[in-house]
mmCIF file of C-alpha atoms in Angstrom:
data_model
loop_
_atom_site.group_PDB
_atom_site.id
_atom_site.type_symbol
_atom_site.label_atom_id
_atom_site.label_comp_id
_atom_site.label_asym_id
_atom_site.label_seq_id
_atom_site.Cartn_x
_atom_site.Cartn_y
_atom_site.Cartn_z
ATOM 1 C CA MET X 20 -30.552 0.349 -8.189
ATOM 2 C CA HIS X 21 -27.467 -0.310 -10.679
ATOM 3 C CA ILE X 22 -25.114 -2.674 -9.988
ATOM 4 C CA ARG X 23 -21.606 -2.757 -11.753
ATOM 5 C CA ARG X 24 -19.188 -5.552 -11.821
ATOM 6 C CA ARG X 25 -15.323 -4.467 -12.055
ATOM 7 C CA LYS X 26 -13.146 -6.451 -14.176
ATOM 8 C CA PRO X 27 -10.114 -7.672 -12.609
ATOM 9 C CA LEU X 28 -7.209 -5.983 -14.321
ATOM 10 C CA ALA X 29 -4.138 -7.914 -15.854
ATOM 11 C CA LEU X 30 -1.588 -5.899 -13.752
ATOM 12 C CA VAL X 31 2.047 -6.534 -13.916
ATOM 13 C CA MET X 32 3.253 -4.795 -10.428
ATOM 14 C CA LEU X 33 5.814 -2.909 -9.303
ATOM 15 C CA VAL X 34 9.606 -2.775 -10.169
ATOM 16 C CA VAL X 35 12.431 -0.593 -8.442
ATOM 17 C CA CYS X 36 15.191 -0.500 -10.680
ATOM 18 C CA TYR X 37 18.136 1.561 -12.389
ATOM 19 C CA ALA X 38 16.381 1.327 -15.819
ATOM 20 C CA GLY X 39 18.488 0.639 -18.633
ATOM 21 C CA TRP X 40 21.686 0.329 -16.659
ATOM 22 C CA GLY X 41 20.936 -3.624 -15.759
ATOM 23 C CA GLN X 42 21.866 -2.643 -12.148
ATOM 24 C CA SER X 43 19.449 -3.153 -9.262
ATOM 25 C CA ALA X 44 18.450 -0.402 -6.821
ATOM 26 C CA TYR X 45 17.793 -2.042 -3.214
ATOM 27 C CA ALA X 46 14.403 -2.404 -2.039
ATOM 28 C CA GLN X 47 12.465 -4.816 0.358
ATOM 29 C CA PRO X 48 13.509 -7.620 0.399
ATOM 30 C CA TRP X 49 16.600 -6.269 -0.298
ATOM 31 C CA ILE X 50 18.273 -4.413 2.787
ATOM 32 C CA PRO X 51 20.159 -1.508 2.342
ATOM 33 C CA SER X 52 23.802 -0.929 3.667
ATOM 34 C CA ALA X 53 24.144 0.950 7.104
ATOM 35 C CA GLY X 54 23.796 4.766 6.078
ATOM 36 C CA SER X 55 22.233 4.191 2.774
ATOM 37 C CA GLY X 56 18.095 4.371 2.259
ATOM 38 C CA LYS X 57 15.405 5.574 0.411
ATOM 39 C CA ILE X 58 12.457 8.068 0.826
ATOM 40 C CA LYS X 59 9.467 8.491 -1.167
ATOM 41 C CA ALA X 60 7.005 11.237 -0.358
ATOM 42 C CA THR X 61 3.599 10.714 -2.072
ATOM 43 C CA VAL X 62 0.002 12.588 -2.350
ATOM 44 C CA ARG X 63 -3.012 10.724 -3.199
ATOM 45 C CA PHE X 64 -6.413 11.432 -4.048
ATOM 46 C CA TYR X 65 -8.848 8.852 -3.330
ATOM 47 C CA HIS X 66 -12.788 9.157 -4.614
ATOM 48 C CA SER X 67 -15.394 6.448 -4.205
ATOM 49 C CA ASP X 68 -19.338 7.074 -4.731
ATOM 50 C CA SER X 69 -19.911 2.947 -4.715
ATOM 51 C CA LEU X 70 -20.195 0.264 -2.100
ATOM 52 C CA PHE X 71 -19.139 -3.642 -2.368
ATOM 53 C CA PRO X 72 -21.553 -6.015 -1.027
ATOM 54 C CA GLN X 73 -22.033 -6.475 2.886
ATOM 55 C CA THR X 74 -22.462 -10.589 2.595
ATOM 56 C CA SER X 75 -19.865 -11.232 0.289
ATOM 57 C CA PHE X 76 -16.615 -10.637 -1.260
ATOM 58 C CA SER X 77 -17.256 -9.680 -4.892
ATOM 59 C CA THR X 78 -16.308 -7.368 -7.858
ATOM 60 C CA THR X 79 -19.995 -6.199 -7.807
ATOM 61 C CA THR X 80 -20.707 -2.577 -6.622
ATOM 62 C CA THR X 81 -23.816 -0.646 -6.173
ATOM 63 C CA PRO X 82 -24.104 3.111 -6.141
ATOM 64 C CA THR X 83 -24.360 4.929 -2.915
ATOM 65 C CA HIS X 84 -25.550 8.366 -2.057
ATOM 66 C CA SER X 85 -22.516 8.485 0.945
ATOM 67 C CA LYS X 86 -19.472 9.733 -1.331
ATOM 68 C CA LEU X 87 -16.024 9.362 0.391
ATOM 69 C CA SER X 88 -12.939 11.495 -0.726
ATOM 70 C CA GLU X 89 -9.500 11.540 0.637
ATOM 71 C CA THR X 90 -6.402 13.426 0.160
ATOM 72 C CA GLN X 91 -3.517 11.739 1.779
ATOM 73 C CA PHE X 92 -0.056 12.770 2.636
ATOM 74 C CA ARG X 93 2.439 9.782 3.141
ATOM 75 C CA ILE X 94 6.057 9.428 3.344
ATOM 76 C CA ASP X 95 7.331 5.548 3.022
ATOM 77 C CA GLY X 96 10.927 5.066 4.036
ATOM 78 C CA GLU X 97 13.658 2.707 4.893
ATOM 79 C CA GLN X 98 16.894 3.163 6.390
ATOM 80 C CA GLY X 99 19.675 0.575 6.746
ATOM 81 C CA ILE X 100 21.446 0.116 10.369
ATOM 82 C CA GLY X 101 23.892 -2.513 9.550
ATOM 83 C CA GLN X 102 24.810 -6.132 10.437
ATOM 84 C CA GLY X 103 21.554 -7.214 7.904
ATOM 85 C CA TRP X 104 18.818 -4.828 9.455
ATOM 86 C CA ALA X 105 16.802 -1.789 8.416
ATOM 87 C CA LEU X 106 14.486 0.388 9.736
ATOM 88 C CA VAL X 107 11.232 0.890 8.038
ATOM 89 C CA TYR X 108 8.596 3.173 8.485
ATOM 90 C CA GLN X 109 5.042 4.572 6.825
ATOM 91 C CA LEU X 110 3.896 8.191 8.102
ATOM 92 C CA ARG X 111 0.338 9.143 6.956
ATOM 93 C CA ALA X 112 -1.834 12.373 7.311
ATOM 94 C CA ALA X 113 -5.099 12.865 5.562
ATOM 95 C CA LEU X 114 -8.196 14.975 4.549
ATOM 96 C CA LEU X 115 -11.145 13.070 4.625
ATOM 97 C CA THR X 116 -14.850 14.114 3.437
ATOM 98 C CA LYS X 117 -17.713 11.848 3.505
ATOM 99 C CA SER X 118 -20.973 13.472 1.628
ATOM 100 C CA LYS X 119 -24.601 12.564 1.886
ATOM 101 C CA PRO X 120 -27.505 14.155 0.179
ATOM 102 C CA LYS X 121 -28.129 16.501 3.411
ATOM 103 C CA ALA X 122 -25.325 16.728 5.053
ATOM 104 C CA SER X 123 -21.111 16.510 4.651
ATOM 105 C CA TYR X 124 -18.600 15.647 7.363
ATOM 106 C CA SER X 125 -14.917 16.477 7.393
ATOM 107 C CA ALA X 126 -11.745 15.274 9.404
ATOM 108 C CA GLY X 127 -8.226 16.274 8.940
ATOM 109 C CA GLY X 128 -4.883 15.146 10.707
ATOM 110 C CA LEU X 129 -2.675 12.047 11.483
ATOM 111 C CA GLN X 130 -3.593 8.959 10.583
ATOM 112 C CA ASP X 131 -2.152 5.709 12.075
ATOM 113 C CA GLN X 132 1.455 5.474 11.662
ATOM 114 C CA GLN X 133 3.656 2.176 10.787
ATOM 115 C CA ILE X 134 7.029 1.587 12.033
ATOM 116 C CA GLY X 135 9.366 -1.464 11.933
ATOM 117 C CA LEU X 136 12.439 -3.378 11.637
ATOM 118 C CA SER X 137 13.542 -5.479 8.923
ATOM 119 C CA TYR X 138 16.154 -8.125 8.646
ATOM 120 C CA GLY X 139 17.690 -9.732 5.553
ATOM 121 C CA LEU X 140 17.869 -13.699 5.538
ATOM 122 C CA ARG X 141 19.563 -14.479 1.704
ATOM 123 C CA GLN X 142 20.721 -11.314 0.283
ATOM 124 C CA ARG X 143 21.860 -12.482 -3.080
ATOM 125 C CA ALA X 144 22.252 -10.087 -6.381
ATOM 126 C CA HIS X 145 19.189 -11.828 -8.069
ATOM 127 C CA PHE X 146 17.085 -13.435 -5.020
ATOM 128 C CA ALA X 147 16.386 -11.988 -1.703
ATOM 129 C CA ASP X 148 13.869 -12.580 1.476
ATOM 130 C CA ALA X 149 13.484 -10.950 4.579
ATOM 131 C CA ILE X 150 11.509 -10.760 7.573
ATOM 132 C CA THR X 151 9.802 -7.400 8.691
ATOM 133 C CA VAL X 152 8.081 -6.524 11.902
ATOM 134 C CA ASN X 153 5.883 -3.697 11.890
ATOM 135 C CA ALA X 154 3.873 -2.094 14.677
ATOM 136 C CA ILE X 155 0.832 -0.029 13.747
ATOM 137 C CA ILE X 156 0.610 2.935 16.125
ATOM 138 C CA PRO X 157 -3.081 4.614 16.494
ATOM 139 C CA THR X 158 -2.530 8.008 16.107
ATOM 140 C CA GLY X 159 -5.299 8.759 14.300
ATOM 141 C CA ARG X 160 -8.371 9.855 16.007
ATOM 142 C CA THR X 161 -11.464 8.111 16.129
ATOM 143 C CA SER X 162 -13.991 10.678 17.704
ATOM 144 C CA THR X 163 -14.198 12.388 14.123
ATOM 145 C CA THR X 164 -16.332 11.611 11.014
ATOM 146 C CA PRO X 165 -14.891 10.109 9.154
ATOM 147 C CA GLN X 166 -12.581 8.205 11.768
ATOM 148 C CA LEU X 167 -8.882 8.955 10.959
ATOM 149 C CA GLY X 168 -7.798 5.705 12.808
ATOM 150 C CA THR X 169 -8.773 2.630 14.043
ATOM 151 C CA GLY X 170 -7.946 3.237 17.823
ATOM 152 C CA ALA X 171 -6.039 0.417 18.193
ATOM 153 C CA LEU X 172 -2.217 -0.728 18.256
ATOM 154 C CA ALA X 173 -1.665 -3.540 15.963
ATOM 155 C CA VAL X 174 1.835 -5.613 14.915
ATOM 156 C CA GLU X 175 2.040 -7.189 11.345
ATOM 157 C CA PRO X 176 4.952 -9.825 10.770
ATOM 158 C CA ASP X 177 5.702 -10.028 7.379
ATOM 159 C CA TYR X 178 7.754 -12.240 5.186
ATOM 160 C CA GLU X 179 9.234 -10.951 2.059
ATOM 161 C CA VAL X 180 10.557 -12.375 -0.841
ATOM 162 C CA GLY X 181 12.138 -11.218 -4.647
ATOM 163 C CA VAL X 182 13.612 -12.315 -7.650
ATOM 164 C CA GLU X 183 15.081 -10.347 -10.262
ATOM 165 C CA HIS X 184 16.539 -11.069 -13.917
ATOM 166 C CA ASN X 185 18.368 -9.021 -16.574
ATOM 167 C CA PHE X 186 17.192 -8.761 -19.996
ATOM 168 C CA GLY X 187 20.149 -7.472 -22.063
ATOM 169 C CA SER X 188 20.049 -4.150 -20.481
ATOM 170 C CA ARG X 189 16.388 -4.081 -19.162
ATOM 171 C CA LEU X 190 15.967 -5.505 -15.498
ATOM 172 C CA ALA X 191 12.542 -7.367 -14.549
ATOM 173 C CA TYR X 192 11.539 -7.743 -10.936
ATOM 174 C CA ALA X 193 8.837 -9.943 -9.116
ATOM 175 C CA GLY X 194 8.028 -9.960 -5.318
ATOM 176 C CA LEU X 195 5.906 -11.007 -2.692
ATOM 177 C CA SER X 196 5.118 -9.942 0.878
ATOM 178 C CA VAL X 197 2.691 -11.808 3.133
ATOM 179 C CA GLY X 198 1.468 -11.903 6.795
ATOM 180 C CA PRO X 199 -1.020 -11.292 9.123
ATOM 181 C CA ARG X 200 -2.094 -7.811 10.854
ATOM 182 C CA ILE X 201 -2.835 -8.671 14.549
ATOM 183 C CA TYR X 202 -4.908 -6.085 16.689
ATOM 184 C CA VAL X 203 -3.736 -6.425 20.401
ATOM 185 C CA ARG X 204 -6.690 -5.386 22.239
ATOM 186 C CA ASP X 205 -8.941 -8.169 20.894
ATOM 187 C CA GLY X 206 -7.345 -10.192 18.417
ATOM 188 C CA VAL X 207 -8.739 -9.266 15.264
ATOM 189 C CA THR X 208 -6.514 -10.814 12.754
ATOM 190 C CA GLN X 209 -6.320 -9.386 8.990
ATOM 191 C CA VAL X 210 -4.219 -11.846 6.702
ATOM 192 C CA ARG X 211 -2.558 -9.205 4.189
ATOM 193 C CA ALA X 212 -0.451 -9.883 1.076
ATOM 194 C CA SER X 213 1.026 -7.503 -1.956
ATOM 195 C CA ALA X 214 2.470 -8.608 -5.005
ATOM 196 C CA VAL X 215 4.799 -6.814 -6.832
ATOM 197 C CA ALA X 216 6.528 -7.050 -10.528
ATOM 198 C CA GLY X 217 7.698 -5.193 -13.444
ATOM 199 C CA VAL X 218 10.383 -4.102 -16.465
ATOM 200 C CA GLY X 219 12.303 -1.252 -17.249
ATOM 201 C CA LEU X 220 10.917 0.154 -20.573
ATOM 202 C CA ILE X 221 13.745 2.350 -21.879
ATOM 203 C CA ARG X 222 16.895 3.971 -20.028
ATOM 204 C CA ARG X 223 15.085 5.901 -17.556
ATOM 205 C CA LEU X 224 11.547 5.118 -17.772
ATOM 206 C CA THR X 225 10.070 2.144 -15.476
ATOM 207 C CA VAL X 226 6.470 0.621 -15.684
ATOM 208 C CA ILE X 227 5.281 -0.006 -12.102
ATOM 209 C CA GLY X 228 2.354 -1.207 -10.505
ATOM 210 C CA THR X 229 0.725 -3.009 -7.455
ATOM 211 C CA LEU X 230 -1.855 -5.813 -6.199
ATOM 212 C CA PHE X 231 -2.838 -5.494 -2.490
ATOM 213 C CA PHE X 232 -5.182 -8.208 -0.801
ATOM 214 C CA SER X 233 -6.727 -7.662 2.981
ATOM 215 C CA LYS X 234 -9.026 -10.453 4.419
ATOM 216 C CA THR X 235 -10.036 -10.423 7.780
ATOM 217 C CA LEU X 236 -10.105 -13.443 9.684
ATOM 218 C CA ALA X 237 -11.864 -12.808 13.023
ATOM 219 C CA SER X 238 -15.617 -13.033 13.789
ATOM 220 C CA ASN X 239 -15.266 -10.275 16.433
ATOM 221 C CA ALA X 240 -14.630 -7.451 13.929
ATOM 222 C CA LEU X 241 -17.387 -4.995 14.209
ATOM 223 C CA ALA X 242 -19.121 -4.263 11.093
ATOM 224 C CA VAL X 243 -18.150 -0.949 9.099
ATOM 225 C CA SER X 244 -20.875 1.359 10.358
ATOM 226 C CA THR X 245 -19.898 0.065 14.129
ATOM 227 C CA THR X 246 -17.492 1.932 16.575
ATOM 228 C CA PRO X 247 -14.998 1.685 18.112
ATOM 229 C CA ASN X 248 -12.887 -0.732 15.983
ATOM 230 C CA ALA X 249 -14.993 -0.467 12.637
ATOM 231 C CA SER X 250 -11.848 0.168 10.871
ATOM 232 C CA GLU X 251 -10.607 -3.681 11.586
ATOM 233 C CA PHE X 252 -12.921 -5.161 9.081
ATOM 234 C CA TYR X 253 -11.106 -4.544 5.707
ATOM 235 C CA ASN X 254 -11.613 -6.824 2.866
ATOM 236 C CA ILE X 255 -10.276 -5.611 -0.129
ATOM 237 C CA LEU X 256 -8.104 -6.185 -3.415
ATOM 238 C CA ARG X 257 -6.655 -3.260 -4.564
ATOM 239 C CA GLY X 258 -4.747 -2.905 -8.240
ATOM 240 C CA GLY X 259 -2.412 -0.161 -9.712
ATOM 241 C CA VAL X 260 -0.309 0.591 -12.478
ATOM 242 C CA GLY X 261 2.058 3.535 -12.850
ATOM 243 C CA LEU X 262 5.116 5.012 -14.247
ATOM 244 C CA GLU X 263 8.228 6.267 -12.541
ATOM 245 C CA TYR X 264 11.103 8.437 -14.545
ATOM 246 C CA ALA X 265 14.585 8.506 -13.340
ATOM 247 C CA VAL X 266 15.649 12.253 -13.240
ATOM 248 C CA THR X 267 18.863 11.065 -11.655
ATOM 249 C CA LYS X 268 20.114 7.677 -10.278
ATOM 250 C CA ASN X 269 18.707 8.528 -7.124
ATOM 251 C CA VAL X 270 15.804 11.071 -7.828
ATOM 252 C CA ARG X 271 12.558 9.780 -9.467
ATOM 253 C CA PRO X 272 9.283 11.307 -9.774
ATOM 254 C CA LEU X 273 6.167 8.585 -10.374
ATOM 255 C CA ILE X 274 2.752 8.857 -10.982
ATOM 256 C CA ALA X 275 0.027 5.798 -10.514
ATOM 257 C CA TYR X 276 -3.651 4.481 -10.826
ATOM 258 C CA GLN X 277 -5.304 2.424 -8.278
ATOM 259 C CA MET X 278 -8.466 1.001 -8.257
ATOM 260 C CA ASP X 279 -10.063 -1.322 -5.891
ATOM 261 C CA LEU X 280 -11.079 -4.083 -7.766
ATOM 262 C CA ALA X 281 -12.958 -6.263 -5.190
ATOM 263 C CA GLY X 282 -14.063 -6.333 -1.548
ATOM 264 C CA GLN X 283 -17.031 -6.716 1.024
ATOM 265 C CA SER X 284 -18.807 -4.076 2.879
ATOM 266 C CA ILE X 285 -16.436 -1.265 2.252
ATOM 267 C CA HIS X 286 -16.445 1.611 -0.214
ATOM 268 C CA ALA X 287 -15.121 0.969 -3.725
ATOM 269 C CA GLY X 288 -13.018 3.802 -5.311
ATOM 270 C CA SER X 289 -10.142 4.820 -7.266
ATOM 271 C CA ARG X 290 -6.980 6.602 -6.455
ATOM 272 C CA LEU X 291 -4.495 8.924 -8.249
ATOM 273 C CA VAL X 292 -0.963 8.959 -7.221
ATOM 274 C CA ALA X 293 1.940 11.622 -7.487
ATOM 275 C CA GLY X 294 5.137 11.918 -5.511
ATOM 276 C CA VAL X 295 9.018 11.224 -5.954
ATOM 277 C CA SER X 296 11.647 8.912 -4.443
ATOM 278 C CA TRP X 297 14.861 9.908 -3.195
ATOM 279 C CA ARG X 298 17.761 7.495 -2.578
ATOM 280 C CA TYR X 299 20.962 7.893 -0.601
#
């Protein structure tokens, strides 16, 4: 059996800015004004043919005959509703395929949806923080193979903080979001964090990237091979890098590449992301 070790990438993460103009676009934790907002539509192609170890969180992977592929359609949005509040949402649907040497299984449809409210705390030109409370609604089916959802309602309170700085006409941005995801039916808890940073390269081009981490704390989370709440066990470190191009001030196509850098008892794969964002 071949064992592969993934090298952590030196990633500098997501920036959302009006590149070249030294003028910031809102993004959490900056709360948009009432009537303003942003919608980002993406398609994500994921493929995995290896696994992280079952007993420890590691960068080591082993090849597996159980291959997993996913084509996901996702809409992320935020809508300012006034008085420092914003509605945020993440809507998902996907086609999943799990292939083995003697069989192949596919499932398609809605996945679990996420909707929440954000409230801005300190909202300054170059510093902002906010609190967001999300509900993860179990609209994905669990009767399919592979499963499309967890089958369980969860709540996720997050604290978000961001800073930005102008280097001449270029704007650099860094931010952090951290909080638990708590499944209501049994108290299984994941600690989740995402770090973002980046800088505008030229007048219209922005380098983007992401880091995401999740660690399951509760010992009663079932193993990946067990149902019904197998998906509650989610230990992963994922990184990504990409580019965003400003066709206009408000319309921006983007492309990104993401890789699972470390994990435990979960598939290890990579994802290509393409989409467009619209600010209004």
